[in-house]
mmCIF file of C-alpha atoms and ligand atoms in Angstrom:
data_model
loop_
_atom_site.group_PDB
_atom_site.id
_atom_site.type_symbol
_atom_site.label_atom_id
_atom_site.label_comp_id
_atom_site.label_asym_id
_atom_site.label_seq_id
_atom_site.Cartn_x
_atom_site.Cartn_y
_atom_site.Cartn_z
ATOM 1 C CA LEU H 54 73.514 123.338 74.630
ATOM 2 C CA SER H 55 71.720 123.218 77.962
ATOM 3 C CA GLY H 56 75.053 122.412 79.578
ATOM 4 C CA LEU H 57 76.414 125.894 78.872
ATOM 5 C CA ARG H 58 76.558 128.090 81.924
ATOM 6 C CA PRO H 59 78.799 130.886 83.175
ATOM 7 C CA ALA H 60 81.923 129.840 85.067
ATOM 8 C CA ALA H 61 81.806 130.211 88.842
ATOM 9 C CA SER H 62 83.992 133.309 88.649
ATOM 10 C CA GLY H 63 81.330 135.051 86.596
ATOM 11 C CA ARG H 64 83.773 135.307 83.711
ATOM 12 C CA ARG H 65 83.052 132.901 80.857
ATOM 13 C CA ALA H 66 85.769 130.282 80.865
ATOM 14 C CA GLY H 67 87.127 129.294 77.471
ATOM 15 C CA LEU H 68 86.406 126.028 75.754
ATOM 16 C CA LEU H 69 88.831 123.142 75.794
ATOM 17 C CA ALA H 70 89.808 120.857 72.929
ATOM 18 C CA GLY H 71 91.053 117.329 73.577
ATOM 19 C CA ILE H 72 92.596 115.101 70.934
ATOM 20 C CA ASP H 73 93.207 111.377 71.134
ATOM 21 C CA VAL H 74 95.735 110.119 68.591
ATOM 22 C CA GLY H 75 95.281 106.409 67.963
ATOM 23 C CA GLY H 76 96.813 104.029 65.451
ATOM 24 C CA THR H 77 93.903 104.475 63.019
ATOM 25 C CA LYS H 78 92.162 107.745 63.871
ATOM 26 C CA VAL H 79 92.620 111.176 65.408
ATOM 27 C CA LEU H 80 89.528 111.933 67.524
ATOM 28 C CA GLY H 81 88.840 115.368 69.008
ATOM 29 C CA VAL H 82 86.165 116.700 71.367
ATOM 30 C CA ALA H 83 85.369 120.205 72.628
ATOM 31 C CA LEU H 84 84.014 120.715 76.127
ATOM 32 C CA ARG H 85 83.935 123.032 79.133
ATOM 33 C CA ALA H 86 86.000 122.339 82.222
ATOM 34 C CA ASP H 87 83.019 122.900 84.524
ATOM 35 C CA ASP H 88 80.744 120.486 82.648
ATOM 36 C CA PRO H 89 82.972 117.896 80.977
ATOM 37 C CA ALA H 90 80.226 115.337 80.396
ATOM 38 C CA VAL H 91 78.624 117.636 77.803
ATOM 39 C CA VAL H 92 80.417 117.307 74.457
ATOM 40 C CA LEU H 93 80.085 120.569 72.498
ATOM 41 C CA GLY H 94 81.838 119.411 69.360
ATOM 42 C CA GLU H 95 83.471 116.326 67.886
ATOM 43 C CA ALA H 96 85.768 115.835 64.907
ATOM 44 C CA ARG H 97 87.793 112.941 63.550
ATOM 45 C CA THR H 98 90.195 112.088 60.759
ATOM 46 C CA PRO H 99 92.278 109.023 59.822
ATOM 47 C CA THR H 100 95.778 108.994 61.350
ATOM 48 C CA PRO H 101 98.250 110.112 58.642
ATOM 49 C CA ASP H 102 101.473 108.187 58.092
ATOM 50 C CA SER H 103 103.927 111.063 58.196
ATOM 51 C CA GLU H 104 104.948 113.149 61.170
ATOM 52 C CA THR H 105 104.109 116.470 59.470
ATOM 53 C CA GLY H 106 100.818 115.018 58.239
ATOM 54 C CA LEU H 107 99.935 113.970 61.771
ATOM 55 C CA LEU H 108 100.699 117.399 63.254
ATOM 56 C CA ASP H 109 98.689 119.128 60.510
ATOM 57 C CA ALA H 110 95.774 116.732 61.034
ATOM 58 C CA MET H 111 95.759 117.436 64.777
ATOM 59 C CA ALA H 112 95.747 121.192 64.154
ATOM 60 C CA ASP H 113 92.931 120.775 61.645
ATOM 61 C CA VAL H 114 90.825 118.815 64.147
ATOM 62 C CA VAL H 115 91.245 121.650 66.687
ATOM 63 C CA ARG H 116 90.165 124.223 64.067
ATOM 64 C CA GLN H 117 87.064 122.155 63.265
ATOM 65 C CA LEU H 118 86.241 121.946 66.974
ATOM 66 C CA ASP H 119 86.718 125.689 67.325
ATOM 67 C CA ALA H 120 84.248 126.309 64.489
ATOM 68 C CA GLN H 121 81.684 123.855 65.931
ATOM 69 C CA ALA H 122 81.863 124.936 69.552
ATOM 70 C CA GLY H 123 81.297 128.647 68.909
ATOM 71 C CA ARG H 124 82.125 131.468 71.290
ATOM 72 C CA PRO H 125 84.275 132.053 73.266
ATOM 73 C CA GLY H 126 86.358 129.651 71.198
ATOM 74 C CA ILE H 127 89.004 127.079 72.113
ATOM 75 C CA THR H 128 91.504 128.477 74.613
ATOM 76 C CA ALA H 129 93.537 125.385 75.515
ATOM 77 C CA VAL H 130 94.349 122.031 73.937
ATOM 78 C CA GLY H 131 95.243 118.652 75.400
ATOM 79 C CA VAL H 132 96.633 115.734 73.402
ATOM 80 C CA GLY H 133 96.659 112.067 74.364
ATOM 81 C CA ILE H 134 98.920 109.844 72.307
ATOM 82 C CA ALA H 135 100.006 106.228 72.567
ATOM 83 C CA GLY H 136 103.603 105.972 73.689
ATOM 84 C CA LEU H 137 106.029 107.262 76.263
ATOM 85 C CA ILE H 138 105.537 111.000 76.719
ATOM 86 C CA ASP H 139 108.034 112.757 78.947
ATOM 87 C CA ARG H 140 107.071 115.444 81.433
ATOM 88 C CA THR H 141 107.808 118.218 78.934
ATOM 89 C CA GLY H 142 105.248 116.733 76.527
ATOM 90 C CA ARG H 143 107.800 115.264 74.155
ATOM 91 C CA LEU H 144 106.930 111.922 72.529
ATOM 92 C CA ARG H 145 109.952 109.707 73.258
ATOM 93 C CA VAL H 146 108.890 106.322 71.933
ATOM 94 C CA SER H 147 105.662 105.293 70.232
ATOM 95 C CA PRO H 148 105.021 101.640 69.374
ATOM 96 C CA ASN H 149 101.831 102.597 67.449
ATOM 97 C CA LEU H 150 103.453 105.252 65.299
ATOM 98 C CA PRO H 151 106.588 103.492 64.094
ATOM 99 C CA GLY H 152 109.747 105.424 63.419
ATOM 100 C CA ARG H 153 108.559 108.427 65.386
ATOM 101 C CA ARG H 154 110.782 109.345 68.298
ATOM 102 C CA ASP H 155 111.544 112.601 70.042
ATOM 103 C CA VAL H 156 108.727 114.545 68.437
ATOM 104 C CA ASP H 157 108.023 117.778 70.302
ATOM 105 C CA ILE H 158 104.277 117.705 69.729
ATOM 106 C CA GLY H 159 103.555 120.572 72.132
ATOM 107 C CA VAL H 160 105.952 122.970 70.412
ATOM 108 C CA GLU H 161 104.884 121.940 66.907
ATOM 109 C CA LEU H 162 101.160 122.263 67.649
ATOM 110 C CA HIS H 163 101.647 125.573 69.455
ATOM 111 C CA ARG H 164 103.405 126.867 66.339
ATOM 112 C CA ARG H 165 100.349 125.887 64.261
ATOM 113 C CA LEU H 166 97.609 127.050 66.655
ATOM 114 C CA GLY H 167 99.070 129.627 69.022
ATOM 115 C CA LEU H 168 97.291 127.990 71.978
ATOM 116 C CA PRO H 169 98.633 126.389 75.175
ATOM 117 C CA ILE H 170 99.127 122.649 74.525
ATOM 118 C CA ARG H 171 99.552 119.765 76.932
ATOM 119 C CA VAL H 172 100.598 116.323 75.748
ATOM 120 C CA ASP H 173 100.258 113.098 77.736
ATOM 121 C CA ASN H 174 100.015 109.358 77.266
ATOM 122 C CA ASP H 175 96.586 108.340 75.891
ATOM 123 C CA ALA H 176 95.702 105.948 78.713
ATOM 124 C CA THR H 177 96.790 108.524 81.298
ATOM 125 C CA CYS H 178 94.365 110.956 79.645
ATOM 126 C CA ALA H 179 91.607 108.334 79.567
ATOM 127 C CA ALA H 180 92.056 107.698 83.302
ATOM 128 C CA TRP H 181 91.721 111.421 84.008
ATOM 129 C CA GLY H 182 88.608 111.585 81.799
ATOM 130 C CA GLU H 183 86.953 108.651 83.584
ATOM 131 C CA TYR H 184 87.904 110.190 86.958
ATOM 132 C CA LEU H 185 86.341 113.601 86.278
ATOM 133 C CA ALA H 186 83.510 112.672 83.933
ATOM 134 C CA GLY H 187 83.026 108.892 83.820
ATOM 135 C CA ALA H 188 83.045 105.641 85.768
ATOM 136 C CA ALA H 189 85.696 106.700 88.309
ATOM 137 C CA ARG H 190 83.975 109.893 89.515
ATOM 138 C CA GLY H 191 84.640 110.310 93.225
ATOM 139 C CA ALA H 192 87.169 107.449 93.416
ATOM 140 C CA ASP H 193 90.372 109.211 94.494
ATOM 141 C CA ASP H 194 92.355 105.966 94.296
ATOM 142 C CA ALA H 195 91.571 104.248 91.033
ATOM 143 C CA VAL H 196 93.213 102.531 88.109
ATOM 144 C CA LEU H 197 92.001 102.502 84.520
ATOM 145 C CA VAL H 198 93.076 99.589 82.348
ATOM 146 C CA THR H 199 92.255 99.568 78.641
ATOM 147 C CA LEU H 200 92.222 96.145 77.032
ATOM 148 C CA GLY H 201 92.698 96.512 73.283
ATOM 149 C CA THR H 202 95.424 95.354 70.908
ATOM 150 C CA GLY H 203 97.744 96.034 73.853
ATOM 151 C CA ILE H 204 97.075 97.220 77.402
ATOM 152 C CA GLY H 205 97.111 100.855 78.471
ATOM 153 C CA ALA H 206 96.773 102.030 82.039
ATOM 154 C CA GLY H 207 96.412 105.243 83.998
ATOM 155 C CA LEU H 208 96.691 105.615 87.754
ATOM 156 C CA ILE H 209 94.898 108.026 90.089
ATOM 157 C CA ALA H 210 96.315 108.225 93.632
ATOM 158 C CA ASP H 211 94.900 110.612 96.244
ATOM 159 C CA GLY H 212 93.006 112.379 93.480
ATOM 160 C CA GLU H 213 96.123 113.076 91.404
ATOM 161 C CA LEU H 214 97.446 111.461 88.263
ATOM 162 C CA VAL H 215 100.555 109.364 88.807
ATOM 163 C CA ARG H 216 102.911 110.573 86.078
ATOM 164 C CA GLY H 217 106.209 109.421 87.546
ATOM 165 C CA ALA H 218 109.704 110.897 87.520
ATOM 166 C CA HIS H 219 109.990 110.771 83.726
ATOM 167 C CA GLY H 220 106.302 110.975 82.839
ATOM 168 C CA PHE H 221 106.156 107.259 82.026
ATOM 169 C CA GLY H 222 104.048 106.163 85.020
ATOM 170 C CA GLY H 223 101.311 103.591 84.502
ATOM 171 C CA GLU H 224 102.824 101.316 81.850
ATOM 172 C CA ALA H 225 101.048 98.365 83.411
ATOM 173 C CA GLY H 226 100.829 96.465 80.119
ATOM 174 C CA HIS H 227 104.594 95.991 80.293
ATOM 175 C CA MET H 228 104.763 94.565 83.791
ATOM 176 C CA VAL H 229 106.436 91.188 83.287
ATOM 177 C CA VAL H 230 104.143 88.382 84.451
ATOM 178 C CA ASP H 231 106.134 85.506 82.907
ATOM 179 C CA PRO H 232 109.857 86.045 82.222
ATOM 180 C CA ARG H 233 109.844 82.987 79.936
ATOM 181 C CA GLY H 234 106.736 84.125 78.080
ATOM 182 C CA PRO H 235 106.442 85.334 74.478
ATOM 183 C CA ARG H 236 108.565 88.208 73.265
ATOM 184 C CA CYS H 237 107.088 91.716 73.440
ATOM 185 C CA PRO H 238 107.739 94.632 71.034
ATOM 186 C CA CYS H 239 109.217 96.489 74.058
ATOM 187 C CA GLY H 240 112.163 94.057 73.858
ATOM 188 C CA ARG H 241 111.437 91.900 76.880
ATOM 189 C CA ARG H 242 109.518 88.677 77.484
ATOM 190 C CA GLY H 243 106.173 87.861 79.036
ATOM 191 C CA CYS H 244 104.731 91.346 79.493
ATOM 192 C CA TRP H 245 101.167 91.380 80.852
ATOM 193 C CA GLU H 246 99.762 92.652 77.543
ATOM 194 C CA ARG H 247 101.111 89.574 75.695
ATOM 195 C CA PHE H 248 98.534 87.559 77.675
ATOM 196 C CA ALA H 249 95.751 89.877 78.816
ATOM 197 C CA SER H 250 95.024 92.043 75.730
ATOM 198 C CA GLY H 251 92.936 91.292 72.639
ATOM 199 C CA THR H 252 96.140 89.890 71.139
ATOM 200 C CA GLY H 253 96.449 87.544 74.125
ATOM 201 C CA LEU H 254 92.827 86.449 73.832
ATOM 202 C CA GLY H 255 93.363 85.638 70.146
ATOM 203 C CA TRP H 256 96.466 83.630 71.019
ATOM 204 C CA LEU H 257 94.593 81.552 73.636
ATOM 205 C CA GLY H 258 91.752 81.072 71.141
ATOM 206 C CA ARG H 259 94.163 79.782 68.471
ATOM 207 C CA GLU H 260 95.833 77.425 70.935
ATOM 208 C CA ALA H 261 92.440 75.901 71.739
ATOM 209 C CA ALA H 262 91.414 75.832 68.062
ATOM 210 C CA GLU H 263 94.629 74.145 66.954
ATOM 211 C CA ALA H 264 94.177 71.514 69.690
ATOM 212 C CA GLY H 265 90.708 70.778 68.262
ATOM 213 C CA GLN H 266 89.007 72.204 71.346
ATOM 214 C CA PHE H 267 87.271 75.217 69.829
ATOM 215 C CA PRO H 268 85.288 74.206 66.720
ATOM 216 C CA ARG H 269 82.928 77.215 66.900
ATOM 217 C CA GLY H 270 85.957 79.537 66.849
ATOM 218 C CA VAL H 271 87.334 77.822 63.760
ATOM 219 C CA GLU H 272 83.942 78.212 62.107
ATOM 220 C CA LEU H 273 83.809 81.937 62.923
ATOM 221 C CA ALA H 274 87.361 82.324 61.587
ATOM 222 C CA GLY H 275 86.298 81.003 58.172
ATOM 223 C CA GLY H 276 87.375 77.426 58.836
ATOM 224 C CA VAL H 277 91.031 78.170 59.579
ATOM 225 C CA ALA H 278 92.214 77.608 63.173
ATOM 226 C CA ASP H 279 95.200 79.884 62.629
ATOM 227 C CA ASN H 280 92.857 82.801 61.843
ATOM 228 C CA VAL H 281 91.053 82.719 65.192
ATOM 229 C CA ARG H 282 91.194 86.138 66.830
ATOM 230 C CA GLY H 283 90.033 87.654 70.108
ATOM 231 C CA GLU H 284 86.738 88.847 68.624
ATOM 232 C CA HIS H 285 85.844 85.283 67.604
ATOM 233 C CA VAL H 286 86.332 84.105 71.182
ATOM 234 C CA THR H 287 84.209 86.987 72.469
ATOM 235 C CA GLN H 288 81.435 86.340 69.970
ATOM 236 C CA ALA H 289 81.347 82.594 70.657
ATOM 237 C CA ALA H 290 81.395 83.225 74.416
ATOM 238 C CA ARG H 291 78.417 85.562 74.127
ATOM 239 C CA GLU H 292 76.580 82.826 72.228
ATOM 240 C CA GLY H 293 77.221 80.572 75.223
ATOM 241 C CA ASP H 294 79.719 78.273 73.468
ATOM 242 C CA GLU H 295 81.281 76.143 76.233
ATOM 243 C CA ASP H 296 84.733 76.031 74.622
ATOM 244 C CA ALA H 297 84.818 79.797 74.246
ATOM 245 C CA LEU H 298 83.759 80.247 77.867
ATOM 246 C CA GLU H 299 86.656 78.014 78.874
ATOM 247 C CA VAL H 300 89.108 80.131 76.830
ATOM 248 C CA MET H 301 87.554 83.212 78.432
ATOM 249 C CA GLN H 302 88.144 81.703 81.904
ATOM 250 C CA GLU H 303 91.800 81.192 81.134
ATOM 251 C CA PHE H 304 92.076 84.694 79.681
ATOM 252 C CA ALA H 305 90.315 86.184 82.729
ATOM 253 C CA GLY H 306 92.950 84.477 84.873
ATOM 254 C CA TRP H 307 95.649 86.536 83.136
ATOM 255 C CA VAL H 308 93.643 89.753 83.408
ATOM 256 C CA GLY H 309 92.949 89.067 87.095
ATOM 257 C CA LEU H 310 96.625 88.369 87.753
ATOM 258 C CA GLY H 311 97.628 91.854 86.620
ATOM 259 C CA LEU H 312 94.687 93.535 88.355
ATOM 260 C CA GLY H 313 95.533 91.721 91.584
ATOM 261 C CA ASN H 314 99.109 93.003 91.340
ATOM 262 C CA LEU H 315 97.942 96.557 90.631
ATOM 263 C CA VAL H 316 95.514 96.626 93.556
ATOM 264 C CA THR H 317 98.114 95.044 95.852
ATOM 265 C CA LEU H 318 100.541 97.810 94.838
ATOM 266 C CA LEU H 319 98.201 100.809 94.783
ATOM 267 C CA ASP H 320 95.409 99.791 97.181
ATOM 268 C CA CYS H 321 92.819 101.423 94.932
ATOM 269 C CA SER H 322 89.080 101.195 95.567
ATOM 270 C CA LEU H 323 88.076 101.021 91.909
ATOM 271 C CA VAL H 324 89.321 99.366 88.737
ATOM 272 C CA VAL H 325 87.839 100.705 85.499
ATOM 273 C CA ILE H 326 88.153 98.470 82.445
ATOM 274 C CA GLY H 327 88.050 100.156 79.055
ATOM 275 C CA GLY H 328 89.153 99.368 75.523
ATOM 276 C CA GLY H 329 87.534 97.241 72.840
ATOM 277 C CA LEU H 330 87.411 94.051 74.926
ATOM 278 C CA VAL H 331 85.087 95.568 77.520
ATOM 279 C CA GLU H 332 82.315 95.272 74.944
ATOM 280 C CA ALA H 333 82.304 91.561 75.851
ATOM 281 C CA GLY H 334 80.537 92.684 79.045
ATOM 282 C CA GLU H 335 79.888 90.306 81.937
ATOM 283 C CA VAL H 336 81.116 87.298 79.943
ATOM 284 C CA LEU H 337 84.558 88.821 80.573
ATOM 285 C CA LEU H 338 84.076 90.906 83.731
ATOM 286 C CA ALA H 339 82.497 88.197 85.903
ATOM 287 C CA PRO H 340 85.415 85.707 85.585
ATOM 288 C CA VAL H 341 87.890 88.617 85.856
ATOM 289 C CA ARG H 342 86.414 89.561 89.250
ATOM 290 C CA THR H 343 86.758 85.959 90.444
ATOM 291 C CA ALA H 344 90.346 85.706 89.174
ATOM 292 C CA TYR H 345 91.260 89.059 90.722
ATOM 293 C CA LEU H 346 90.078 87.843 94.145
ATOM 294 C CA ARG H 347 92.417 84.841 93.875
ATOM 295 C CA GLN H 348 95.401 87.067 93.049
ATOM 296 C CA VAL H 349 95.125 90.168 95.225
ATOM 297 C CA MET H 350 96.785 90.158 98.646
ATOM 298 C CA ALA H 351 94.369 90.092 101.596
ATOM 299 C CA PRO H 352 91.111 90.446 99.641
ATOM 300 C CA GLU H 353 89.070 90.064 102.830
ATOM 301 C CA GLU H 354 90.660 93.287 104.122
ATOM 302 C CA ARG H 355 89.775 95.170 100.938
ATOM 303 C CA GLN H 356 86.025 94.736 100.802
ATOM 304 C CA GLY H 357 84.303 96.842 98.243
ATOM 305 C CA VAL H 358 86.998 97.074 95.564
ATOM 306 C CA ARG H 359 84.885 97.294 92.419
ATOM 307 C CA ILE H 360 85.810 96.276 88.868
ATOM 308 C CA VAL H 361 83.545 98.157 86.456
ATOM 309 C CA PRO H 362 83.372 98.974 82.736
ATOM 310 C CA ALA H 363 84.456 102.419 81.512
ATOM 311 C CA GLU H 364 81.692 104.904 80.698
ATOM 312 C CA LEU H 365 83.181 107.323 78.183
ATOM 313 C CA GLY H 366 83.947 104.797 75.443
ATOM 314 C CA GLU H 367 86.132 106.062 72.611
ATOM 315 C CA ARG H 368 85.885 109.640 73.955
ATOM 316 C CA ALA H 369 87.669 108.895 77.253
ATOM 317 C CA GLY H 370 91.161 109.836 76.036
ATOM 318 C CA ALA H 371 90.063 113.025 74.284
ATOM 319 C CA THR H 372 87.918 114.088 77.262
ATOM 320 C CA GLY H 373 90.774 113.609 79.726
ATOM 321 C CA ALA H 374 93.226 115.307 77.372
ATOM 322 C CA ALA H 375 90.957 118.376 77.130
ATOM 323 C CA LEU H 376 90.682 118.589 80.912
ATOM 324 C CA LEU H 377 94.446 118.230 81.366
ATOM 325 C CA GLY H 378 94.958 120.918 78.716
ATOM 326 C CA GLY H 379 92.679 123.240 80.679
ATOM 327 C CA LEU H 380 94.481 122.458 83.928
ATOM 328 C CA GLU H 381 97.857 123.227 82.371
ATOM 329 C CA ALA H 382 96.614 126.510 80.896
ATOM 330 C CA SER H 383 95.113 127.617 84.218
ATOM 331 C CA ARG H 384 98.403 126.947 86.020
ATOM 332 C CA ALA H 385 100.494 128.787 83.441
HETATM 333 ZN ZN1 ZN S 1777 106.527 94.740 76.877
#
């Protein structure tokens, strides 16, 4: 616990708990606001199916963190959750947690824990985590994009989170990039995440496999072209399979299209890529950088825009949530 030190005020600041609620697991970390890179406790549990079960599981994770982290105990909690979270911390719509709408997570958790609670979108939290403790440190204009089953994004402008009028800012995965494209669970067609997420990579891989142009992918998918998924493309590409590299090029074109649009809109200096797909490494990032340069407006006037992998891994959302929870409590 070499990271422990008194707060600047001389008074020992309390510890913060951050929770990231994903489709499969609830992950919590405990940390101090003045040294967020040092994780003082970590707890996780599978995501329950029911609303009450989920709220109880979140409260239980905070109690475990409180026990692990020791004195002075958890004094504020932040929650990151997939979905549209309004500015009062109410979950309005969650594609990952079906059937759950208008859940007042802040009120329900406060009732269970008696602590100040802040609730935000998971990718928004991850962006804040990477900004204060990860790959985006010092970049006051940055965007975080997580490439997983879908696409999440969080925006930092002038050192502040962009939350928007309703709290729904940063839904970059649902920018329409092809109005005649495939249907999206959000109800529209051709959203960026249909093409540029792990789902999109799997789709491009299957197209190639079914056209007989990706035999290694078919092999990795157990001999069935229709079973090719994003991870098979990534694995084959890392082996140097030419067909997979071609699929990756096409995929990178879609990723670069959205990144070009985001940088054209926000004029950020840094793009941080997180999510499961970033584990592909340079096999993905190198063609994405090339594609981005083709799509952004006036690239020659924006020298030095960097596209880098995230640093906090699966803890990014929980770390940012904890820090936002602390910020909220200090303002209250
Ligand atoms: Zn959509």
